[in-house]
Amino acid sequence: MMPVRPLPREFYSPSADLVAPRLLGHWLLRRTAAGWCGGPIVETEAYLVDDPAAHSFRGRTPRNQAMWGPPGYAYVYFIYGNHYCVNAVCRPADFAEAVLIRALEPEVGGESMRARRPVAQPFALTNGPGKLCAALDIGRALDGADLCAASSPLIIAENPAVADFRAARGPVITSPRIGIRQAAELPLRFHLAASPYVSRRPARPVKS
């Protein structure tokens, strides 16, 4: 595995719609007793200020407090009564934007991920936001985890070969978000077209 170097906090300072495609190819990593597990991110969605689909739209609450910043921290929430989702918080404090990590390729710690989430089809291990959280043991206890600290239990690490990875899995596709009812038409979902771990193929994709 490559040396672990978290992306710097300034990486998350721009708006989530800029950060979301830039995260593709970098590594979401969970530290466990057995070592790191995770892999390169292949699908993301952006949630913005004044976005009706964002959890921050109706104001600050104990549940969404981490989303209000500062940037470079994890926002983890429980949804539909059965799974967790993990986001990277963007923009300076009080703007409340975030990028949902929707899918990754499980390249590190695959055995431990499969033990947590046994699946018949390999691609079903981490091809969705709830699936990857189950495989990586990401729960509400990691809400507010510092993604930029090397000692953190959850980080997003720089992939020195990110350009090569994107070229091999590309192109980057932009499409409407999925699994939501409000503002679903906004083109704020990004994924690498050739990755087999993408959760769902869009009907009308647009190359980025």
mmCIF file of C-alpha atoms in Angstrom:
data_model
loop_
_atom_site.group_PDB
_atom_site.id
_atom_site.type_symbol
_atom_site.label_atom_id
_atom_site.label_comp_id
_atom_site.label_asym_id
_atom_site.label_seq_id
_atom_site.Cartn_x
_atom_site.Cartn_y
_atom_site.Cartn_z
ATOM 1 C CA MET A 1 0.000 0.000 0.000
ATOM 2 C CA MET A 2 1.087 3.580 -0.662
ATOM 3 C CA PRO A 3 2.312 5.829 2.200
ATOM 4 C CA VAL A 4 -0.657 7.347 4.051
ATOM 5 C CA ARG A 5 -0.761 11.126 3.713
ATOM 6 C CA PRO A 6 -4.114 12.803 4.452
ATOM 7 C CA LEU A 7 -5.313 15.479 2.064
ATOM 8 C CA PRO A 8 -4.690 18.922 3.612
ATOM 9 C CA ARG A 9 -7.512 20.958 5.126
ATOM 10 C CA GLU A 10 -7.335 23.567 2.375
ATOM 11 C CA PHE A 11 -8.378 20.861 -0.087
ATOM 12 C CA TYR A 12 -11.866 21.098 1.441
ATOM 13 C CA SER A 13 -12.083 24.902 1.547
ATOM 14 C CA PRO A 14 -13.840 25.322 -1.841
ATOM 15 C CA SER A 15 -17.512 24.621 -2.422
ATOM 16 C CA ALA A 16 -18.622 20.983 -2.295
ATOM 17 C CA ASP A 17 -19.468 20.959 -6.016
ATOM 18 C CA LEU A 18 -15.776 21.599 -6.727
ATOM 19 C CA VAL A 19 -14.416 19.252 -4.081
ATOM 20 C CA ALA A 20 -16.663 16.318 -5.030
ATOM 21 C CA PRO A 21 -15.090 15.528 -8.428
ATOM 22 C CA ARG A 22 -11.609 16.262 -7.070
ATOM 23 C CA LEU A 23 -12.035 13.531 -4.440
ATOM 24 C CA LEU A 24 -12.375 10.857 -7.115
ATOM 25 C CA GLY A 25 -9.340 8.593 -7.034
ATOM 26 C CA HIS A 26 -8.173 9.604 -3.551
ATOM 27 C CA TRP A 27 -8.396 7.039 -0.748
ATOM 28 C CA LEU A 28 -11.010 6.782 2.007
ATOM 29 C CA LEU A 29 -9.263 4.824 4.772
ATOM 30 C CA ARG A 30 -10.497 3.473 8.099
ATOM 31 C CA ARG A 31 -7.966 2.611 10.801
ATOM 32 C CA THR A 32 -8.779 -0.650 12.614
ATOM 33 C CA ALA A 33 -6.994 -2.963 15.034
ATOM 34 C CA ALA A 34 -5.990 -5.055 12.018
ATOM 35 C CA GLY A 35 -4.677 -2.045 10.079
ATOM 36 C CA TRP A 36 -6.093 0.179 7.365
ATOM 37 C CA CYS A 37 -9.034 -0.762 5.192
ATOM 38 C CA GLY A 38 -10.635 1.143 2.324
ATOM 39 C CA GLY A 39 -9.691 2.247 -1.149
ATOM 40 C CA PRO A 40 -9.993 4.858 -3.876
ATOM 41 C CA ILE A 41 -13.216 6.848 -4.077
ATOM 42 C CA VAL A 42 -15.101 6.372 -7.346
ATOM 43 C CA GLU A 43 -18.434 8.133 -6.734
ATOM 44 C CA THR A 44 -19.464 11.283 -4.844
ATOM 45 C CA GLU A 45 -22.344 13.741 -4.473
ATOM 46 C CA ALA A 46 -22.227 17.403 -3.455
ATOM 47 C CA TYR A 47 -24.656 19.085 -1.030
ATOM 48 C CA LEU A 48 -24.568 22.869 -0.992
ATOM 49 C CA VAL A 49 -25.671 25.965 0.895
ATOM 50 C CA ASP A 50 -29.401 26.655 0.308
ATOM 51 C CA ASP A 51 -29.765 23.134 -1.105
ATOM 52 C CA PRO A 52 -33.179 21.677 -0.160
ATOM 53 C CA ALA A 53 -31.656 18.187 -0.170
ATOM 54 C CA ALA A 54 -28.891 19.116 2.305
ATOM 55 C CA HIS A 55 -29.357 18.219 5.966
ATOM 56 C CA SER A 56 -28.321 21.771 6.857
ATOM 57 C CA PHE A 57 -31.164 23.358 4.871
ATOM 58 C CA ARG A 58 -33.434 23.809 7.900
ATOM 59 C CA GLY A 59 -30.668 24.951 10.228
ATOM 60 C CA ARG A 60 -28.204 23.649 12.755
ATOM 61 C CA THR A 61 -29.162 20.654 14.897
ATOM 62 C CA PRO A 62 -27.284 18.210 17.159
ATOM 63 C CA ARG A 63 -27.474 15.672 14.334
ATOM 64 C CA ASN A 64 -25.922 17.875 11.625
ATOM 65 C CA GLN A 65 -23.556 19.913 13.799
ATOM 66 C CA ALA A 66 -20.431 18.478 12.135
ATOM 67 C CA MET A 67 -21.681 19.618 8.723
ATOM 68 C CA TRP A 68 -21.303 23.245 9.814
ATOM 69 C CA GLY A 69 -17.545 22.925 9.817
ATOM 70 C CA PRO A 70 -14.725 23.619 9.949
ATOM 71 C CA PRO A 71 -13.803 21.867 6.686
ATOM 72 C CA GLY A 72 -11.984 18.571 6.462
ATOM 73 C CA TYR A 73 -14.058 16.742 9.068
ATOM 74 C CA ALA A 74 -16.429 13.798 8.675
ATOM 75 C CA TYR A 75 -20.177 14.146 8.884
ATOM 76 C CA VAL A 76 -21.704 10.721 9.570
ATOM 77 C CA TYR A 77 -25.443 10.184 9.837
ATOM 78 C CA PHE A 78 -27.887 7.287 10.200
ATOM 79 C CA ILE A 79 -30.561 7.026 7.514
ATOM 80 C CA TYR A 80 -33.645 4.933 6.760
ATOM 81 C CA GLY A 81 -33.223 3.210 10.104
ATOM 82 C CA ASN A 82 -30.649 0.769 8.811
ATOM 83 C CA HIS A 83 -27.390 2.272 7.529
ATOM 84 C CA TYR A 84 -24.826 5.057 7.892
ATOM 85 C CA CYS A 85 -23.469 7.506 5.326
ATOM 86 C CA VAL A 86 -20.175 9.395 5.486
ATOM 87 C CA ASN A 87 -19.491 12.890 4.123
ATOM 88 C CA ALA A 88 -16.500 15.216 3.898
ATOM 89 C CA VAL A 89 -17.341 18.711 5.184
ATOM 90 C CA CYS A 90 -16.413 21.594 2.867
ATOM 91 C CA ARG A 91 -16.058 25.393 2.981
ATOM 92 C CA PRO A 92 -15.237 27.493 6.071
ATOM 93 C CA ALA A 93 -17.200 27.051 9.285
ATOM 94 C CA ASP A 94 -20.916 27.950 9.215
ATOM 95 C CA PHE A 95 -21.418 27.389 5.460
ATOM 96 C CA ALA A 96 -22.567 23.766 5.992
ATOM 97 C CA GLU A 97 -21.642 22.067 2.728
ATOM 98 C CA ALA A 98 -20.495 18.461 2.362
ATOM 99 C CA VAL A 99 -19.601 15.722 -0.109
ATOM 100 C CA LEU A 100 -21.270 12.343 0.287
ATOM 101 C CA ILE A 101 -18.910 9.433 -0.440
ATOM 102 C CA ARG A 102 -21.080 7.066 -2.477
ATOM 103 C CA ALA A 103 -18.698 4.296 -3.585
ATOM 104 C CA LEU A 104 -15.090 3.117 -3.450
ATOM 105 C CA GLU A 105 -12.941 0.273 -4.729
ATOM 106 C CA PRO A 106 -11.904 -1.977 -1.783
ATOM 107 C CA GLU A 107 -8.163 -2.252 -2.326
ATOM 108 C CA VAL A 108 -6.915 -2.365 1.293
ATOM 109 C CA GLY A 109 -8.112 -4.685 4.054
ATOM 110 C CA GLY A 110 -10.502 -6.556 1.813
ATOM 111 C CA GLU A 111 -10.670 -9.593 4.113
ATOM 112 C CA SER A 112 -11.829 -7.541 7.098
ATOM 113 C CA MET A 113 -14.352 -5.673 4.943
ATOM 114 C CA ARG A 114 -15.832 -8.926 3.644
ATOM 115 C CA ALA A 115 -16.029 -10.266 7.196
ATOM 116 C CA ARG A 116 -18.148 -7.258 8.203
ATOM 117 C CA ARG A 117 -20.235 -7.375 5.046
ATOM 118 C CA PRO A 118 -20.388 -10.813 3.413
ATOM 119 C CA VAL A 119 -21.623 -10.543 -0.168
ATOM 120 C CA ALA A 120 -22.047 -13.001 -3.023
ATOM 121 C CA GLN A 121 -21.015 -10.498 -5.698
ATOM 122 C CA PRO A 122 -17.599 -8.799 -5.164
ATOM 123 C CA PHE A 123 -18.760 -5.463 -6.585
ATOM 124 C CA ALA A 124 -21.594 -5.298 -4.046
ATOM 125 C CA LEU A 125 -19.135 -4.851 -1.179
ATOM 126 C CA THR A 126 -18.714 -1.068 -1.418
ATOM 127 C CA ASN A 127 -20.880 0.107 -4.339
ATOM 128 C CA GLY A 128 -23.117 2.391 -2.295
ATOM 129 C CA PRO A 129 -22.851 4.804 0.649
ATOM 130 C CA GLY A 130 -24.413 2.496 3.225
ATOM 131 C CA LYS A 131 -22.529 -0.519 1.912
ATOM 132 C CA LEU A 132 -19.108 1.100 2.196
ATOM 133 C CA CYS A 133 -19.855 2.343 5.717
ATOM 134 C CA ALA A 134 -20.821 -1.181 6.787
ATOM 135 C CA ALA A 135 -17.696 -2.670 5.189
ATOM 136 C CA LEU A 136 -15.406 -0.072 6.778
ATOM 137 C CA ASP A 137 -17.184 -0.064 10.156
ATOM 138 C CA ILE A 138 -18.083 3.627 9.872
ATOM 139 C CA GLY A 139 -20.794 4.598 12.348
ATOM 140 C CA ARG A 140 -22.041 7.597 14.248
ATOM 141 C CA ALA A 141 -19.034 7.399 16.607
ATOM 142 C CA LEU A 142 -16.918 8.729 13.709
ATOM 143 C CA ASP A 143 -19.096 11.817 13.222
ATOM 144 C CA GLY A 144 -16.698 14.752 13.484
ATOM 145 C CA ALA A 145 -13.563 12.662 12.843
ATOM 146 C CA ASP A 146 -10.683 14.735 11.473
ATOM 147 C CA LEU A 147 -10.102 13.543 7.897
ATOM 148 C CA CYS A 148 -6.876 15.576 7.725
ATOM 149 C CA ALA A 149 -5.070 14.134 10.786
ATOM 150 C CA ALA A 150 -2.748 11.176 10.234
ATOM 151 C CA SER A 151 -3.688 9.824 13.681
ATOM 152 C CA SER A 152 -7.428 9.916 12.981
ATOM 153 C CA PRO A 153 -9.463 6.691 12.780
ATOM 154 C CA LEU A 154 -10.873 7.905 9.447
ATOM 155 C CA ILE A 155 -8.999 9.872 6.776
ATOM 156 C CA ILE A 156 -9.035 10.672 3.096
ATOM 157 C CA ALA A 157 -5.501 10.092 1.904
ATOM 158 C CA GLU A 158 -3.798 11.580 -1.110
ATOM 159 C CA ASN A 159 -3.286 9.177 -3.999
ATOM 160 C CA PRO A 160 0.018 10.196 -5.629
ATOM 161 C CA ALA A 161 -1.112 8.359 -8.773
ATOM 162 C CA VAL A 162 -4.564 9.938 -8.842
ATOM 163 C CA ALA A 163 -4.205 11.164 -12.436
ATOM 164 C CA ASP A 164 -3.333 7.670 -13.649
ATOM 165 C CA PHE A 165 -6.201 6.153 -11.663
ATOM 166 C CA ARG A 166 -8.703 8.627 -13.126
ATOM 167 C CA ALA A 167 -7.384 7.992 -16.629
ATOM 168 C CA ALA A 168 -7.770 4.235 -16.172
ATOM 169 C CA ARG A 169 -11.283 4.477 -14.676
ATOM 170 C CA GLY A 170 -12.509 7.572 -16.473
ATOM 171 C CA PRO A 171 -13.950 9.641 -17.833
ATOM 172 C CA VAL A 172 -15.493 11.557 -14.939
ATOM 173 C CA ILE A 173 -19.254 11.614 -15.399
ATOM 174 C CA THR A 174 -21.584 14.282 -14.003
ATOM 175 C CA SER A 175 -25.248 13.453 -13.462
ATOM 176 C CA PRO A 176 -28.231 14.247 -11.202
ATOM 177 C CA ARG A 177 -28.107 12.982 -7.627
ATOM 178 C CA ILE A 178 -29.956 9.794 -6.740
ATOM 179 C CA GLY A 179 -31.918 8.509 -3.761
ATOM 180 C CA ILE A 180 -33.374 11.923 -2.893
ATOM 181 C CA ARG A 181 -36.649 13.694 -3.665
ATOM 182 C CA GLN A 182 -35.770 17.386 -3.435
ATOM 183 C CA ALA A 183 -33.454 19.073 -5.954
ATOM 184 C CA ALA A 184 -32.680 15.664 -7.426
ATOM 185 C CA GLU A 185 -32.287 17.174 -10.882
ATOM 186 C CA LEU A 186 -29.165 19.162 -9.969
ATOM 187 C CA PRO A 187 -26.017 17.802 -11.703
ATOM 188 C CA LEU A 188 -24.094 17.226 -8.467
ATOM 189 C CA ARG A 189 -23.228 13.534 -8.681
ATOM 190 C CA PHE A 190 -19.786 12.554 -9.993
ATOM 191 C CA HIS A 191 -18.336 9.144 -10.759
ATOM 192 C CA LEU A 192 -15.623 7.365 -12.728
ATOM 193 C CA ALA A 193 -17.371 5.691 -15.650
ATOM 194 C CA ALA A 194 -15.181 2.596 -15.952
ATOM 195 C CA SER A 195 -15.189 1.624 -12.264
ATOM 196 C CA PRO A 196 -17.268 -1.504 -11.643
ATOM 197 C CA TYR A 197 -18.053 -0.240 -8.121
ATOM 198 C CA VAL A 198 -20.266 2.695 -9.170
ATOM 199 C CA SER A 199 -23.639 2.330 -7.440
ATOM 200 C CA ARG A 200 -25.905 3.161 -10.375
ATOM 201 C CA ARG A 201 -25.333 4.213 -13.985
ATOM 202 C CA PRO A 202 -27.104 7.463 -14.940
ATOM 203 C CA ALA A 203 -29.621 7.519 -17.787
ATOM 204 C CA ARG A 204 -28.208 10.713 -19.277
ATOM 205 C CA PRO A 205 -24.563 11.090 -18.243
ATOM 206 C CA VAL A 206 -22.466 14.139 -19.072
ATOM 207 C CA LYS A 207 -18.665 13.974 -19.248
ATOM 208 C CA SER A 208 -16.914 16.391 -16.895
#
